[in-house]
Short mmCIF file of N, CA and C in Angstrom, two decimals:
data_model
loop_
_atom_site.label_atom_id
_atom_site.label_comp_id
_atom_site.label_asym_id
_atom_site.label_seq_id
_atom_site.Cartn_x
_atom_site.Cartn_y
_atom_site.Cartn_z
N UNK A 1 0.84 -1.19 0.00
CA UNK A 1 0.00 0.00 0.00
C UNK A 1 0.88 1.24 0.00
N UNK A 2 0.56 2.15 -0.83
CA UNK A 2 1.33 3.38 -0.97
C UNK A 2 0.87 4.41 0.07
N UNK A 3 1.80 5.21 0.52
CA UNK A 3 1.47 6.31 1.43
C UNK A 3 0.61 7.34 0.70
N UNK A 4 0.85 7.51 -0.57
CA UNK A 4 0.16 8.49 -1.38
C UNK A 4 -1.14 7.87 -1.91
N UNK A 5 -2.22 7.93 -1.13
CA UNK A 5 -3.48 7.27 -1.48
C UNK A 5 -4.56 8.24 -1.96
N UNK A 6 -4.20 9.48 -2.21
CA UNK A 6 -5.19 10.46 -2.68
C UNK A 6 -5.64 10.12 -4.08
N UNK A 7 -6.93 10.37 -4.39
CA UNK A 7 -7.41 10.13 -5.75
C UNK A 7 -6.63 10.99 -6.75
N UNK A 8 -6.52 10.52 -7.95
CA UNK A 8 -5.76 11.22 -8.97
C UNK A 8 -6.26 12.65 -9.17
N UNK A 9 -7.56 12.86 -9.06
CA UNK A 9 -8.11 14.20 -9.25
C UNK A 9 -7.66 15.17 -8.16
N UNK A 10 -7.29 14.65 -6.99
CA UNK A 10 -6.89 15.52 -5.89
C UNK A 10 -5.44 15.98 -6.02
N UNK A 11 -4.67 15.35 -6.90
CA UNK A 11 -3.27 15.72 -7.07
C UNK A 11 -3.19 16.87 -8.05
N UNK A 12 -2.54 17.94 -7.63
CA UNK A 12 -2.43 19.12 -8.47
C UNK A 12 -1.48 18.88 -9.64
N UNK A 13 -1.82 19.46 -10.76
CA UNK A 13 -0.91 19.44 -11.90
C UNK A 13 0.22 20.42 -11.63
N UNK A 14 1.39 20.19 -12.19
CA UNK A 14 2.51 21.12 -11.98
C UNK A 14 2.12 22.52 -12.46
N UNK A 15 2.49 23.51 -11.66
CA UNK A 15 2.25 24.89 -12.04
C UNK A 15 3.29 25.32 -13.06
N UNK A 16 2.88 26.10 -14.00
CA UNK A 16 3.81 26.64 -14.98
C UNK A 16 4.48 27.86 -14.33
N UNK A 17 5.61 27.60 -13.67
CA UNK A 17 6.29 28.68 -12.96
C UNK A 17 7.47 29.15 -13.79
N UNK A 18 7.62 30.45 -13.80
CA UNK A 18 8.78 31.04 -14.45
C UNK A 18 9.23 32.22 -13.62
N UNK A 19 10.41 32.68 -13.90
CA UNK A 19 10.91 33.91 -13.32
C UNK A 19 10.88 33.96 -11.81
N UNK A 20 10.29 35.04 -11.30
CA UNK A 20 10.31 35.30 -9.86
C UNK A 20 9.57 34.25 -9.06
N UNK A 21 8.50 33.73 -9.59
CA UNK A 21 7.73 32.70 -8.86
C UNK A 21 8.58 31.45 -8.66
N UNK A 22 9.35 31.09 -9.66
CA UNK A 22 10.23 29.94 -9.57
C UNK A 22 11.31 30.17 -8.51
N UNK A 23 11.90 31.37 -8.51
CA UNK A 23 12.91 31.72 -7.51
C UNK A 23 12.28 31.74 -6.12
N UNK A 24 11.10 32.33 -5.99
CA UNK A 24 10.39 32.41 -4.72
C UNK A 24 10.19 31.02 -4.12
N UNK A 25 9.74 30.08 -4.96
CA UNK A 25 9.50 28.72 -4.49
C UNK A 25 10.80 27.96 -4.22
N UNK A 26 11.79 28.11 -5.09
CA UNK A 26 13.06 27.39 -4.91
C UNK A 26 13.72 27.78 -3.59
N UNK A 27 13.78 29.05 -3.31
CA UNK A 27 14.44 29.53 -2.11
C UNK A 27 13.53 29.55 -0.88
N UNK A 28 12.32 29.01 -1.04
CA UNK A 28 11.36 28.93 0.06
C UNK A 28 11.22 30.28 0.77
N UNK A 29 11.02 31.31 -0.03
CA UNK A 29 11.00 32.67 0.52
C UNK A 29 9.79 32.95 1.39
N UNK A 30 8.72 32.19 1.25
CA UNK A 30 7.58 32.40 2.15
C UNK A 30 8.00 32.18 3.60
N UNK A 31 8.68 31.08 3.85
CA UNK A 31 9.17 30.81 5.21
C UNK A 31 10.38 31.69 5.52
N UNK A 32 11.20 31.98 4.52
CA UNK A 32 12.36 32.84 4.73
C UNK A 32 11.98 34.23 5.20
N UNK A 33 10.92 34.77 4.64
CA UNK A 33 10.44 36.09 5.05
C UNK A 33 9.92 36.04 6.49
N UNK A 34 9.25 34.96 6.84
CA UNK A 34 8.79 34.79 8.23
C UNK A 34 9.98 34.70 9.19
N UNK A 35 11.02 34.00 8.78
CA UNK A 35 12.21 33.90 9.61
C UNK A 35 12.90 35.26 9.72
N UNK A 36 12.93 36.00 8.61
CA UNK A 36 13.47 37.36 8.64
C UNK A 36 12.68 38.26 9.59
N UNK A 37 11.36 38.07 9.63
CA UNK A 37 10.53 38.86 10.55
C UNK A 37 10.87 38.55 12.00
N UNK A 38 11.21 37.30 12.29
CA UNK A 38 11.61 36.98 13.67
C UNK A 38 12.94 37.64 14.00
N UNK A 39 13.81 37.79 12.99
CA UNK A 39 15.06 38.51 13.22
C UNK A 39 14.77 39.98 13.55
N UNK A 40 13.79 40.54 12.87
CA UNK A 40 13.39 41.93 13.15
C UNK A 40 12.86 42.05 14.58
N UNK A 41 12.10 41.07 15.01
CA UNK A 41 11.62 41.08 16.39
C UNK A 41 12.79 41.03 17.37
N UNK A 42 13.79 40.22 17.05
CA UNK A 42 14.98 40.16 17.90
C UNK A 42 15.72 41.48 17.95
N UNK A 43 15.83 42.14 16.80
CA UNK A 43 16.49 43.45 16.75
C UNK A 43 15.69 44.45 17.58
N UNK A 44 14.37 44.36 17.53
CA UNK A 44 13.52 45.31 18.24
C UNK A 44 13.65 45.20 19.75
N UNK A 45 13.89 43.98 20.28
CA UNK A 45 13.97 43.83 21.73
C UNK A 45 15.40 43.81 22.26
N UNK A 46 16.36 43.86 21.35
CA UNK A 46 17.76 43.86 21.78
C UNK A 46 18.09 45.15 22.51
N UNK A 47 18.93 45.06 23.55
CA UNK A 47 19.30 46.27 24.26
C UNK A 47 20.12 47.20 23.37
N UNK A 48 19.88 48.49 23.52
CA UNK A 48 20.61 49.47 22.71
C UNK A 48 19.93 49.70 21.38
N UNK A 49 20.13 50.88 20.86
CA UNK A 49 19.52 51.23 19.58
C UNK A 49 20.41 50.74 18.44
N UNK A 50 19.79 50.45 17.34
CA UNK A 50 20.52 50.02 16.15
C UNK A 50 20.02 50.88 14.98
N UNK A 51 20.94 51.27 14.12
CA UNK A 51 20.56 52.06 12.95
C UNK A 51 19.56 51.29 12.10
N UNK A 52 18.68 52.02 11.43
CA UNK A 52 17.67 51.39 10.59
C UNK A 52 18.32 50.55 9.49
N UNK A 53 19.40 51.04 8.89
CA UNK A 53 20.04 50.27 7.82
C UNK A 53 20.61 48.97 8.35
N UNK A 54 21.11 48.99 9.59
CA UNK A 54 21.63 47.75 10.18
C UNK A 54 20.50 46.76 10.46
N UNK A 55 19.39 47.26 10.93
CA UNK A 55 18.24 46.38 11.19
C UNK A 55 17.75 45.74 9.90
N UNK A 56 17.64 46.54 8.85
CA UNK A 56 17.21 46.01 7.55
C UNK A 56 18.24 45.00 7.03
N UNK A 57 19.50 45.30 7.21
CA UNK A 57 20.57 44.40 6.74
C UNK A 57 20.54 43.07 7.50
N UNK A 58 20.28 43.12 8.80
CA UNK A 58 20.20 41.88 9.59
C UNK A 58 19.02 41.03 9.12
N UNK A 59 17.88 41.65 8.88
CA UNK A 59 16.71 40.92 8.38
C UNK A 59 17.04 40.31 7.01
N UNK A 60 17.67 41.07 6.15
CA UNK A 60 18.05 40.55 4.83
C UNK A 60 19.07 39.42 4.96
N UNK A 61 20.02 39.55 5.87
CA UNK A 61 21.03 38.51 6.08
C UNK A 61 20.40 37.19 6.50
N UNK A 62 19.50 37.26 7.45
CA UNK A 62 18.82 36.05 7.94
C UNK A 62 17.95 35.46 6.84
N UNK A 63 17.28 36.30 6.07
CA UNK A 63 16.44 35.82 4.98
C UNK A 63 17.30 35.15 3.90
N UNK A 64 18.45 35.71 3.59
CA UNK A 64 19.34 35.09 2.61
C UNK A 64 19.85 33.73 3.07
N UNK A 65 20.28 33.65 4.32
CA UNK A 65 20.77 32.37 4.85
C UNK A 65 19.65 31.33 4.86
N UNK A 66 18.46 31.75 5.23
CA UNK A 66 17.30 30.85 5.20
C UNK A 66 17.00 30.40 3.77
N UNK A 67 17.08 31.32 2.83
CA UNK A 67 16.85 31.00 1.42
C UNK A 67 17.86 29.97 0.92
N UNK A 68 19.10 30.14 1.29
CA UNK A 68 20.13 29.18 0.89
C UNK A 68 19.84 27.80 1.46
N UNK A 69 19.42 27.75 2.71
CA UNK A 69 19.10 26.46 3.34
C UNK A 69 17.90 25.81 2.64
N UNK A 70 16.90 26.60 2.29
CA UNK A 70 15.73 26.07 1.60
C UNK A 70 16.07 25.53 0.21
N UNK A 71 16.89 26.26 -0.53
CA UNK A 71 17.29 25.80 -1.85
C UNK A 71 18.17 24.55 -1.74
N UNK A 72 19.06 24.54 -0.75
CA UNK A 72 19.90 23.36 -0.53
C UNK A 72 19.02 22.14 -0.24
N UNK A 73 18.00 22.34 0.57
CA UNK A 73 17.06 21.26 0.89
C UNK A 73 16.44 20.69 -0.38
N UNK A 74 15.97 21.57 -1.26
CA UNK A 74 15.33 21.10 -2.48
C UNK A 74 16.32 20.43 -3.42
N UNK A 75 17.54 20.95 -3.47
CA UNK A 75 18.57 20.36 -4.34
C UNK A 75 18.94 18.95 -3.86
N UNK A 76 19.16 18.81 -2.56
CA UNK A 76 19.59 17.53 -2.01
C UNK A 76 18.46 16.50 -2.01
N UNK A 77 17.24 16.94 -1.80
CA UNK A 77 16.11 16.00 -1.67
C UNK A 77 15.32 15.79 -2.94
N UNK A 78 15.87 16.14 -4.07
CA UNK A 78 15.09 16.00 -5.30
C UNK A 78 14.67 14.57 -5.58
N UNK A 79 15.45 13.61 -5.11
CA UNK A 79 15.06 12.20 -5.31
C UNK A 79 13.88 11.83 -4.41
N UNK A 80 13.89 12.29 -3.16
CA UNK A 80 12.77 12.01 -2.25
C UNK A 80 11.53 12.81 -2.61
N UNK A 81 11.74 14.04 -3.06
CA UNK A 81 10.61 14.91 -3.41
C UNK A 81 9.75 14.31 -4.52
N UNK A 82 10.36 13.53 -5.37
CA UNK A 82 9.65 12.90 -6.49
C UNK A 82 8.54 11.97 -5.99
N UNK A 83 8.73 11.37 -4.82
CA UNK A 83 7.77 10.37 -4.33
C UNK A 83 6.73 10.92 -3.36
N UNK A 84 6.79 12.19 -3.03
CA UNK A 84 5.82 12.76 -2.09
C UNK A 84 4.87 13.71 -2.81
N UNK A 85 3.59 13.56 -2.56
CA UNK A 85 2.58 14.39 -3.23
C UNK A 85 2.83 15.87 -3.01
N UNK A 86 3.16 16.25 -1.78
CA UNK A 86 3.36 17.66 -1.45
C UNK A 86 4.54 18.28 -2.19
N UNK A 87 5.54 17.49 -2.54
CA UNK A 87 6.78 18.04 -3.10
C UNK A 87 7.07 17.62 -4.53
N UNK A 88 6.24 16.80 -5.12
CA UNK A 88 6.56 16.27 -6.45
C UNK A 88 6.53 17.29 -7.57
N UNK A 89 6.02 18.49 -7.32
CA UNK A 89 5.99 19.53 -8.35
C UNK A 89 7.09 20.57 -8.18
N UNK A 90 8.06 20.28 -7.34
CA UNK A 90 9.17 21.22 -7.16
C UNK A 90 10.03 21.27 -8.42
N UNK A 91 10.73 22.37 -8.58
CA UNK A 91 11.43 22.66 -9.83
C UNK A 91 12.49 21.63 -10.21
N UNK A 92 13.25 21.13 -9.26
CA UNK A 92 14.27 20.13 -9.61
C UNK A 92 13.63 18.78 -9.97
N UNK A 93 12.50 18.48 -9.37
CA UNK A 93 11.82 17.22 -9.65
C UNK A 93 11.20 17.23 -11.04
N UNK A 94 10.56 18.32 -11.40
CA UNK A 94 9.87 18.41 -12.68
C UNK A 94 10.80 18.71 -13.85
N UNK A 95 12.01 19.14 -13.55
CA UNK A 95 12.94 19.48 -14.62
C UNK A 95 12.91 20.94 -15.03
N UNK A 96 12.08 21.76 -14.37
CA UNK A 96 12.08 23.19 -14.69
C UNK A 96 13.44 23.79 -14.36
N UNK A 97 14.13 23.20 -13.38
CA UNK A 97 15.52 23.55 -13.08
C UNK A 97 16.34 22.27 -13.20
N UNK A 98 17.47 22.35 -13.84
CA UNK A 98 18.35 21.19 -14.01
C UNK A 98 19.40 21.20 -12.92
N UNK A 99 19.50 20.10 -12.20
CA UNK A 99 20.53 19.96 -11.16
C UNK A 99 21.89 19.91 -11.85
N UNK A 100 22.85 20.59 -11.27
CA UNK A 100 24.19 20.60 -11.82
C UNK A 100 25.12 21.36 -10.89
N UNK A 101 26.39 21.42 -11.23
CA UNK A 101 27.38 22.02 -10.33
C UNK A 101 27.18 23.52 -10.08
N UNK A 102 26.46 24.20 -10.93
CA UNK A 102 26.23 25.63 -10.70
C UNK A 102 25.34 25.86 -9.48
N UNK A 103 24.43 24.93 -9.19
CA UNK A 103 23.50 25.13 -8.08
C UNK A 103 24.18 25.14 -6.72
N UNK A 104 25.02 24.17 -6.39
CA UNK A 104 25.70 24.27 -5.09
C UNK A 104 26.53 25.56 -4.95
N UNK A 105 27.14 26.00 -6.04
CA UNK A 105 27.91 27.25 -6.00
C UNK A 105 27.00 28.45 -5.76
N UNK A 106 25.87 28.47 -6.44
CA UNK A 106 24.91 29.57 -6.26
C UNK A 106 24.34 29.57 -4.85
N UNK A 107 23.96 28.40 -4.38
CA UNK A 107 23.41 28.28 -3.02
C UNK A 107 24.47 28.69 -1.99
N UNK A 108 25.70 28.24 -2.20
CA UNK A 108 26.80 28.63 -1.30
C UNK A 108 27.05 30.13 -1.31
N UNK A 109 26.93 30.76 -2.47
CA UNK A 109 27.12 32.21 -2.56
C UNK A 109 26.02 32.96 -1.82
N UNK A 110 24.78 32.48 -1.93
CA UNK A 110 23.67 33.12 -1.20
C UNK A 110 23.89 32.97 0.31
N UNK A 111 24.30 31.78 0.73
CA UNK A 111 24.60 31.53 2.15
C UNK A 111 25.72 32.46 2.63
N UNK A 112 26.81 32.53 1.87
CA UNK A 112 27.94 33.38 2.25
C UNK A 112 27.54 34.86 2.29
N UNK A 113 26.70 35.27 1.36
CA UNK A 113 26.23 36.67 1.37
C UNK A 113 25.43 36.96 2.63
N UNK A 114 24.57 36.03 3.02
CA UNK A 114 23.78 36.23 4.24
C UNK A 114 24.64 36.28 5.48
N UNK A 115 25.57 35.34 5.61
CA UNK A 115 26.44 35.31 6.79
C UNK A 115 27.37 36.53 6.80
N UNK A 116 27.91 36.87 5.64
CA UNK A 116 28.79 38.04 5.56
C UNK A 116 28.06 39.33 5.89
N UNK A 117 26.83 39.45 5.42
CA UNK A 117 26.04 40.64 5.72
C UNK A 117 25.73 40.72 7.21
N UNK A 118 25.44 39.60 7.83
CA UNK A 118 25.19 39.60 9.28
C UNK A 118 26.45 40.05 10.03
N UNK A 119 27.61 39.61 9.57
CA UNK A 119 28.88 39.99 10.19
C UNK A 119 29.09 41.50 10.11
N UNK A 120 28.87 42.06 8.93
CA UNK A 120 29.10 43.49 8.70
C UNK A 120 28.04 44.34 9.40
N UNK A 121 26.78 43.94 9.29
CA UNK A 121 25.69 44.75 9.83
C UNK A 121 25.55 44.63 11.33
N UNK A 122 25.91 43.48 11.89
CA UNK A 122 25.74 43.27 13.33
C UNK A 122 27.10 42.99 13.95
N UNK A 123 27.49 41.70 13.99
CA UNK A 123 28.77 41.33 14.60
C UNK A 123 29.05 39.86 14.31
N UNK A 124 30.23 39.38 14.66
CA UNK A 124 30.57 37.98 14.38
C UNK A 124 29.64 36.97 15.07
N UNK A 125 29.15 37.30 16.24
CA UNK A 125 28.25 36.38 16.95
C UNK A 125 26.93 36.24 16.18
N UNK A 126 26.41 37.35 15.68
CA UNK A 126 25.19 37.30 14.88
C UNK A 126 25.43 36.50 13.60
N UNK A 127 26.59 36.67 12.99
CA UNK A 127 26.93 35.91 11.79
C UNK A 127 27.01 34.42 12.10
N UNK A 128 27.59 34.07 13.24
CA UNK A 128 27.69 32.67 13.64
C UNK A 128 26.30 32.07 13.83
N UNK A 129 25.42 32.79 14.51
CA UNK A 129 24.06 32.29 14.72
C UNK A 129 23.29 32.17 13.41
N UNK A 130 23.51 33.11 12.51
CA UNK A 130 22.88 33.04 11.20
C UNK A 130 23.35 31.80 10.45
N UNK A 131 24.64 31.55 10.48
CA UNK A 131 25.21 30.37 9.82
C UNK A 131 24.71 29.08 10.47
N UNK A 132 24.67 29.06 11.79
CA UNK A 132 24.22 27.85 12.48
C UNK A 132 22.75 27.54 12.22
N UNK A 133 21.93 28.57 12.09
CA UNK A 133 20.52 28.35 11.77
C UNK A 133 20.37 27.68 10.41
N UNK A 134 21.05 28.19 9.41
CA UNK A 134 20.99 27.60 8.07
C UNK A 134 21.61 26.21 8.05
N UNK A 135 22.71 26.03 8.76
CA UNK A 135 23.37 24.73 8.83
C UNK A 135 22.46 23.69 9.48
N UNK A 136 21.76 24.09 10.52
CA UNK A 136 20.87 23.16 11.21
C UNK A 136 19.79 22.63 10.27
N UNK A 137 19.17 23.51 9.51
CA UNK A 137 18.14 23.06 8.58
C UNK A 137 18.74 22.34 7.38
N UNK A 138 19.76 22.94 6.79
CA UNK A 138 20.33 22.39 5.57
C UNK A 138 21.05 21.07 5.75
N UNK A 139 21.86 20.97 6.79
CA UNK A 139 22.68 19.78 6.96
C UNK A 139 22.12 18.85 8.03
N UNK A 140 21.91 19.36 9.23
CA UNK A 140 21.45 18.49 10.32
C UNK A 140 20.11 17.86 9.98
N UNK A 141 19.14 18.67 9.59
CA UNK A 141 17.82 18.14 9.27
C UNK A 141 17.80 17.42 7.91
N UNK A 142 18.16 18.15 6.84
CA UNK A 142 18.02 17.60 5.49
C UNK A 142 18.92 16.40 5.24
N UNK A 143 20.19 16.51 5.59
CA UNK A 143 21.15 15.45 5.24
C UNK A 143 21.19 14.36 6.29
N UNK A 144 21.27 14.73 7.55
CA UNK A 144 21.48 13.72 8.60
C UNK A 144 20.19 13.10 9.12
N UNK A 145 19.22 13.93 9.53
CA UNK A 145 18.04 13.40 10.21
C UNK A 145 16.96 12.87 9.27
N UNK A 146 16.64 13.59 8.25
CA UNK A 146 15.48 13.23 7.44
C UNK A 146 15.61 11.87 6.77
N UNK A 147 16.78 11.52 6.34
CA UNK A 147 16.97 10.23 5.68
C UNK A 147 17.14 9.07 6.67
N UNK A 148 17.26 9.40 7.95
CA UNK A 148 17.46 8.35 8.96
C UNK A 148 16.27 8.17 9.88
N UNK A 149 15.25 8.99 9.74
CA UNK A 149 14.10 8.88 10.64
C UNK A 149 12.80 9.01 9.86
N UNK A 150 11.75 8.52 10.45
CA UNK A 150 10.43 8.56 9.78
C UNK A 150 9.77 9.90 10.00
#
């Protein structure tokens, strides 16, 4: 018996995504923006005032690192995503994006930009926490835990 027991009519057809919508979905920006908003909440309650540009930069840094982790997740899990109803229409699964060596480099550059921006806009400790957050989702969850647990 298959886990995917929904009637064929209930399964959505792949969306014709191009441009910004494809990028938005690949980098999981819906959740990334929510994570960036939590960074803004942290900036708001932190002791001492922070310049507006620094606050915006910290939110952008956290959003970039989150985006890199989300894209890494989709790149690494493209084989598993094929078998799950919720994820089978993702860009790497459907072929709208071709997996190749440019993707890890691009994802790594987005990650480095986020961590570097956190370093410049805030401090090394903020950069470390930004990196650890993305690492936890990208590597600990996606690579280590998800393939070893139900």
